[in-house]
Amino acid sequence: MITETRVDAETGEWRLSAPKRAERPDDARRASTGCPFCPGHEEQTPPERLRVPAAGDGAWRVRAFANKYPIVSPAADLESATGLFPRFPATGDHEVLVESPDHDWDLKSATYEQALDVLGALRERSRALSGPRPAAVVVFRNYGVAAGASLRHPHSQLVALDQAPPGLMGRWRLARGHYTDTGRRLVDDLATAERTAAERVVADNGVLVYQPYAAAVPHQTVLVPGDGRGTLADATDDGLAAVARILPPLLRGLAEVLDNPAYNLVVHAGPSDVEAKEVARWWQWHVEIHPRTTTFAGLELATGLLVNPSRPEETAPELAKAVSAAR
Ligand SMILES: [Zn+2]
């Protein structure tokens, strides 16, 4: 299957064109009967790339395999074009990581060990997918229909992109520029400033959890482990453990304050085609949770300006209270 990247001549934005995605099953609300991610249905998924075994014959705790409906493909026989209709092949790899054998399990109810299992497996697959190519390995989790989850069974995804899109390059450029100007990492300066301001901090116990000053949506929340590593692939055991400890109570807190919202969880990692030591000089891998409680309307479409109906200074203390009650 050919997936292609088209560049909009007016905006310079990239769009992935992956027609096969439309064939995806739409069973987000379906029960476990017939779920391809449930135990006993392993043959319905592409060949396994990782299995964290559990006690019992053939039992597992976590599995990973190629996405059946990839948004990028390993190779594409497509001629690139420039001019008003620029395009190039969208190459890379797209993987699914099933987080639990239990169809109705969720990360918010995870024990520390279960959360660590998932994060450890994501690190292992991020490592396996990294290399001279791709430029970026993107890890994310969609929860709820409004966040794009087409299958209900708890899972995360990894997308290895051979070319880093402009949005990602822009983030990296800002961080690199800050390092060039100051000799410090932007993420560390931000963490210090957030701790000093103490207005938007949700939790600070091994991992700084805060809501960004210019939050795009209510309760947008960032988790910054202090392990000094630039990518999830390179994360330390301590870094993973610290995130595994706070993530489930944080998700329970969010479910409490926003009535179980749909959300996207994304891992912001540095480039994967640059030496890890070099990346860690200016980037720190971190996690962002983006609840889906607002809709994208005309102004956003016309200008790219997102309108946040709340202020993080008001929502962060509310979430902090809910999280400490959920621990
Ligand atoms: Zn299932």
Short mmCIF file of N, CA, C and O in Angstrom, two decimals, residues 170-221:
data_model
loop_
_atom_site.label_atom_id
_atom_site.label_comp_id
_atom_site.label_asym_id
_atom_site.label_seq_id
_atom_site.Cartn_x
_atom_site.Cartn_y
_atom_site.Cartn_z
N GLY A 170 9.98 22.33 14.30
CA GLY A 170 9.84 23.64 14.93
C GLY A 170 10.12 23.56 16.43
O GLY A 170 10.82 24.41 16.99
N ARG A 171 9.57 22.54 17.09
CA ARG A 171 9.82 22.34 18.52
C ARG A 171 11.31 22.14 18.79
O ARG A 171 11.88 22.71 19.72
N TRP A 172 11.91 21.27 17.99
CA TRP A 172 13.32 20.96 18.18
C TRP A 172 14.18 22.20 17.94
O TRP A 172 15.17 22.43 18.63
N ARG A 173 13.81 23.00 16.93
CA ARG A 173 14.59 24.20 16.59
C ARG A 173 14.60 25.18 17.77
O ARG A 173 15.63 25.74 18.13
N LEU A 174 13.41 25.37 18.40
CA LEU A 174 13.32 26.28 19.55
C LEU A 174 14.23 25.80 20.69
O LEU A 174 14.94 26.58 21.32
N ALA A 175 14.18 24.50 20.97
CA ALA A 175 14.97 23.95 22.07
C ALA A 175 16.47 24.04 21.78
O ALA A 175 17.27 24.38 22.65
N ARG A 176 16.85 23.76 20.54
CA ARG A 176 18.26 23.85 20.15
C ARG A 176 18.76 25.28 20.21
O ARG A 176 19.86 25.57 20.64
N GLY A 177 17.87 26.21 19.77
CA GLY A 177 18.22 27.63 19.80
C GLY A 177 18.46 28.10 21.24
O GLY A 177 19.40 28.84 21.51
N HIS A 178 17.62 27.65 22.16
CA HIS A 178 17.75 28.02 23.56
C HIS A 178 19.08 27.49 24.12
O HIS A 178 19.78 28.19 24.85
N TYR A 179 19.43 26.28 23.72
CA TYR A 179 20.69 25.69 24.18
C TYR A 179 21.88 26.47 23.62
O TYR A 179 22.84 26.78 24.34
N THR A 180 21.80 26.84 22.34
CA THR A 180 22.88 27.61 21.72
C THR A 180 23.04 28.96 22.42
O THR A 180 24.15 29.42 22.68
N ASP A 181 21.91 29.59 22.76
CA ASP A 181 21.94 30.92 23.37
C ASP A 181 22.40 30.90 24.82
O ASP A 181 23.06 31.83 25.29
N THR A 182 21.99 29.87 25.58
CA THR A 182 22.19 29.92 27.03
C THR A 182 23.10 28.82 27.57
O THR A 182 23.54 28.90 28.72
N GLY A 183 23.29 27.76 26.78
CA GLY A 183 24.05 26.61 27.27
C GLY A 183 23.21 25.71 28.18
O GLY A 183 23.71 24.78 28.78
N ARG A 184 21.91 26.04 28.30
CA ARG A 184 21.02 25.24 29.14
C ARG A 184 19.88 24.65 28.31
O ARG A 184 19.59 25.11 27.22
N ARG A 185 19.21 23.63 28.91
CA ARG A 185 18.08 23.04 28.21
C ARG A 185 16.82 23.84 28.50
O ARG A 185 16.56 24.19 29.66
N LEU A 186 16.05 24.10 27.45
CA LEU A 186 14.79 24.85 27.60
C LEU A 186 13.89 24.16 28.62
O LEU A 186 13.27 24.81 29.48
N VAL A 187 13.82 22.83 28.55
CA VAL A 187 12.93 22.08 29.43
C VAL A 187 13.31 22.27 30.90
O VAL A 187 12.45 22.38 31.77
N ASP A 188 14.62 22.37 31.18
CA ASP A 188 15.07 22.56 32.56
C ASP A 188 14.75 23.98 33.04
O ASP A 188 14.33 24.18 34.18
N ASP A 189 14.97 24.96 32.16
CA ASP A 189 14.65 26.34 32.53
C ASP A 189 13.16 26.50 32.79
O ASP A 189 12.73 27.18 33.72
N LEU A 190 12.34 25.84 31.94
CA LEU A 190 10.89 25.90 32.12
C LEU A 190 10.48 25.24 33.44
O LEU A 190 9.64 25.78 34.17
N ALA A 191 11.10 24.10 33.74
CA ALA A 191 10.77 23.39 34.98
C ALA A 191 11.11 24.26 36.19
O ALA A 191 10.30 24.38 37.13
N THR A 192 12.27 24.90 36.17
CA THR A 192 12.66 25.79 37.27
C THR A 192 11.66 26.94 37.40
O THR A 192 11.22 27.27 38.51
N ALA A 193 11.30 27.52 36.27
CA ALA A 193 10.37 28.65 36.29
C ALA A 193 8.99 28.24 36.79
O ALA A 193 8.34 28.96 37.54
N GLU A 194 8.53 27.04 36.39
CA GLU A 194 7.22 26.57 36.85
C GLU A 194 7.25 26.30 38.35
O GLU A 194 6.30 26.60 39.07
N ARG A 195 8.36 25.73 38.83
CA ARG A 195 8.47 25.46 40.27
C ARG A 195 8.49 26.77 41.05
O ARG A 195 7.88 26.87 42.12
N THR A 196 9.16 27.77 40.52
CA THR A 196 9.23 29.07 41.19
C THR A 196 7.85 29.74 41.21
O THR A 196 7.40 30.23 42.24
N ALA A 197 7.19 29.73 40.05
CA ALA A 197 5.86 30.36 39.96
C ALA A 197 4.86 29.59 40.82
O ALA A 197 3.98 30.19 41.45
N ALA A 198 4.98 28.26 40.84
CA ALA A 198 4.15 27.37 41.67
C ALA A 198 2.65 27.58 41.49
O ALA A 198 1.86 27.33 42.38
N GLU A 199 2.26 28.05 40.32
CA GLU A 199 0.83 28.30 40.07
C GLU A 199 0.19 27.20 39.24
O GLU A 199 -1.02 27.03 39.24
N ARG A 200 1.02 26.52 38.48
CA ARG A 200 0.48 25.55 37.52
C ARG A 200 0.99 24.14 37.79
O ARG A 200 0.82 23.25 36.98
N VAL A 201 1.63 23.94 38.93
CA VAL A 201 2.20 22.63 39.26
C VAL A 201 1.10 21.72 39.82
O VAL A 201 0.33 22.12 40.69
N VAL A 202 1.03 20.51 39.28
CA VAL A 202 0.03 19.53 39.70
C VAL A 202 0.64 18.56 40.71
O VAL A 202 0.01 18.18 41.69
N ALA A 203 1.86 18.14 40.45
CA ALA A 203 2.57 17.22 41.35
C ALA A 203 4.06 17.37 41.07
O ALA A 203 4.45 17.79 39.98
N ASP A 204 4.88 17.06 42.06
CA ASP A 204 6.32 17.22 41.86
C ASP A 204 7.06 16.23 42.75
O ASP A 204 7.57 16.58 43.80
N ASN A 205 7.05 14.98 42.31
CA ASN A 205 7.64 13.93 43.12
C ASN A 205 8.41 12.98 42.19
O ASN A 205 7.89 11.97 41.75
N GLY A 206 9.62 13.36 41.83
CA GLY A 206 10.40 12.57 40.87
C GLY A 206 10.10 12.95 39.43
O GLY A 206 10.95 12.84 38.56
N VAL A 207 8.87 13.39 39.19
CA VAL A 207 8.45 13.86 37.87
C VAL A 207 7.73 15.18 38.10
O VAL A 207 6.86 15.25 38.97
N LEU A 208 8.10 16.21 37.36
CA LEU A 208 7.35 17.46 37.49
C LEU A 208 6.11 17.38 36.60
O LEU A 208 6.21 17.14 35.40
N VAL A 209 4.95 17.54 37.20
CA VAL A 209 3.69 17.52 36.45
C VAL A 209 3.11 18.93 36.53
O VAL A 209 2.91 19.46 37.62
N TYR A 210 2.89 19.54 35.37
CA TYR A 210 2.33 20.89 35.39
C TYR A 210 1.46 21.12 34.17
O TYR A 210 1.47 20.32 33.23
N GLN A 211 0.68 22.21 34.22
CA GLN A 211 -0.13 22.58 33.07
C GLN A 211 0.54 23.78 32.42
O GLN A 211 0.82 24.77 33.11
N PRO A 212 0.83 23.71 31.12
CA PRO A 212 1.62 24.77 30.48
C PRO A 212 0.95 26.14 30.55
O PRO A 212 -0.27 26.26 30.52
N TYR A 213 1.78 27.16 30.67
CA TYR A 213 1.36 28.56 30.73
C TYR A 213 0.41 28.89 29.58
O TYR A 213 -0.63 29.51 29.78
N ALA A 214 0.77 28.48 28.37
CA ALA A 214 -0.08 28.75 27.20
C ALA A 214 -0.84 27.48 26.82
O ALA A 214 -0.80 27.04 25.67
N ALA A 215 -1.53 26.89 27.78
CA ALA A 215 -2.25 25.63 27.54
C ALA A 215 -3.23 25.78 26.38
O ALA A 215 -3.93 26.78 26.27
N ALA A 216 -3.27 24.78 25.51
CA ALA A 216 -4.13 24.83 24.34
C ALA A 216 -5.57 24.46 24.68
O ALA A 216 -6.51 24.97 24.07
N VAL A 217 -5.73 23.57 25.64
CA VAL A 217 -7.06 23.09 26.03
C VAL A 217 -7.11 22.99 27.55
O VAL A 217 -6.06 22.92 28.21
N PRO A 218 -8.33 22.97 28.14
CA PRO A 218 -8.42 22.82 29.59
C PRO A 218 -7.73 21.53 30.05
O PRO A 218 -7.93 20.48 29.45
N HIS A 219 -6.93 21.67 31.08
CA HIS A 219 -6.24 20.53 31.69
C HIS A 219 -5.20 19.86 30.79
O HIS A 219 -4.87 18.69 30.99
N GLN A 220 -4.69 20.58 29.80
CA GLN A 220 -3.52 20.07 29.10
C GLN A 220 -2.42 19.92 30.16
O GLN A 220 -2.18 20.85 30.93
N THR A 221 -1.81 18.77 30.25
CA THR A 221 -0.89 18.49 31.35
C THR A 221 0.40 17.84 30.83
O THR A 221 0.34 16.99 29.93
#
